[in-house]
Coordinates of C-alpha atoms in Angstrom, one line a residue:
X237 CA 129.8 55.1 -97.4
X238 CA 129.0 57.7 -100.0
X239 CA 127.9 61.4 -99.4
X240 CA 124.2 62.0 -99.9
X241 CA 123.9 64.6 -102.5
X242 CA 126.5 67.4 -102.7
X243 CA 129.2 67.9 -100.1
X244 CA 129.7 71.4 -98.4
X245 CA 133.1 72.4 -97.0
X246 CA 132.7 73.7 -93.5
X247 CA 136.4 73.9 -92.4
X248 CA 139.9 73.4 -93.7
X249 CA 143.0 72.9 -91.5
X250 CA 146.5 72.7 -92.7
X251 CA 149.9 72.1 -91.2
X252 CA 153.2 72.4 -92.8
X253 CA 156.7 71.5 -91.8
X254 CA 160.0 73.7 -92.7
X255 CA 160.8 70.6 -94.9
X256 CA 157.9 71.2 -97.1
X257 CA 155.9 68.3 -95.9
X258 CA 152.1 69.0 -95.1
X259 CA 148.8 67.7 -94.1
X260 CA 145.3 68.9 -95.0
X261 CA 142.1 68.1 -93.5
X262 CA 138.9 69.1 -95.3
X263 CA 135.8 69.1 -93.2
X264 CA 132.6 68.6 -95.0
X265 CA 128.9 67.7 -94.5
X266 CA 126.5 66.1 -96.8
X267 CA 122.9 66.8 -97.4
X268 CA 121.9 64.5 -94.4
X269 CA 124.2 66.5 -92.1
X270 CA 126.7 63.5 -91.9
X271 CA 130.3 64.7 -91.2
X272 CA 133.1 63.7 -93.6
X273 CA 136.8 64.6 -93.1
X274 CA 139.4 63.9 -95.8
X275 CA 143.0 63.9 -94.8
X276 CA 145.7 64.5 -97.4
X277 CA 149.5 64.1 -96.8
X278 CA 151.8 66.0 -99.2
X279 CA 155.4 66.9 -100.2
X280 CA 155.4 69.9 -102.1
X281 CA 152.8 69.9 -104.6
X282 CA 152.3 66.0 -104.7
X283 CA 149.8 64.5 -102.3
X284 CA 148.0 61.3 -101.4
X285 CA 144.7 60.5 -99.6
X286 CA 145.8 59.3 -96.1
X287 CA 142.3 58.9 -94.4
X288 CA 138.6 59.5 -94.8
X289 CA 136.4 59.8 -91.7
X290 CA 132.8 59.4 -91.8
X291 CA 131.2 60.5 -88.7
X292 CA 133.5 58.9 -86.3
X293 CA 134.5 55.9 -88.5
X294 CA 138.1 56.1 -90.1
X295 CA 138.2 54.5 -93.4
X296 CA 141.5 53.5 -95.1
X297 CA 141.6 54.5 -98.9
X298 CA 144.1 51.6 -99.4
X299 CA 141.4 49.1 -98.4
X300 CA 138.5 50.9 -99.9
X301 CA 139.1 51.7 -103.6
X302 CA 136.0 53.8 -104.0
X303 CA 137.7 56.5 -101.5
X304 CA 140.7 56.9 -103.7
X305 CA 139.1 59.5 -105.8
X306 CA 138.3 62.8 -103.9
X307 CA 134.9 64.5 -104.4
X308 CA 135.4 67.6 -106.8
X309 CA 134.9 70.1 -104.1
X310 CA 137.6 68.5 -101.8
X311 CA 139.9 68.4 -104.8
X312 CA 139.4 72.1 -105.5
X313 CA 140.3 72.9 -101.8
X314 CA 143.3 70.8 -101.8
X315 CA 144.5 72.4 -105.1
X316 CA 144.0 75.8 -103.8
X317 CA 146.2 75.2 -100.8
X318 CA 148.9 74.2 -103.3
X319 CA 148.6 70.4 -103.9
X320 CA 147.9 70.1 -107.6
X321 CA 149.3 66.5 -108.1
X322 CA 146.8 64.5 -106.2
X323 CA 146.4 61.1 -107.8
X324 CA 144.1 58.1 -106.9
X325 CA 147.1 55.7 -107.1
X326 CA 148.9 57.7 -104.4
X327 CA 147.1 56.2 -101.4
X328 CA 148.5 55.0 -98.3
X329 CA 147.2 53.6 -95.1
X330 CA 146.4 56.0 -92.3

């Protein structure tokens, strides 16, 4: 399911371990007020998309190739928190 129009970031959550592993959750809404949550797992500055949740439906990027590229606004947020190497081929099941 693709967003309608532009996404707006409404919240960002981050968890990080002492070993340098982290998770980032970027919460967004589209122009129809549908909620999208993008979950990225990272080690240092390298990350991969782990899950995309639309409303209450979890989608696995490994099974849905269109989810392997994050929208620009989400990529910018992920880069801002230190994950600069987020490649589409680095996807994994949730």
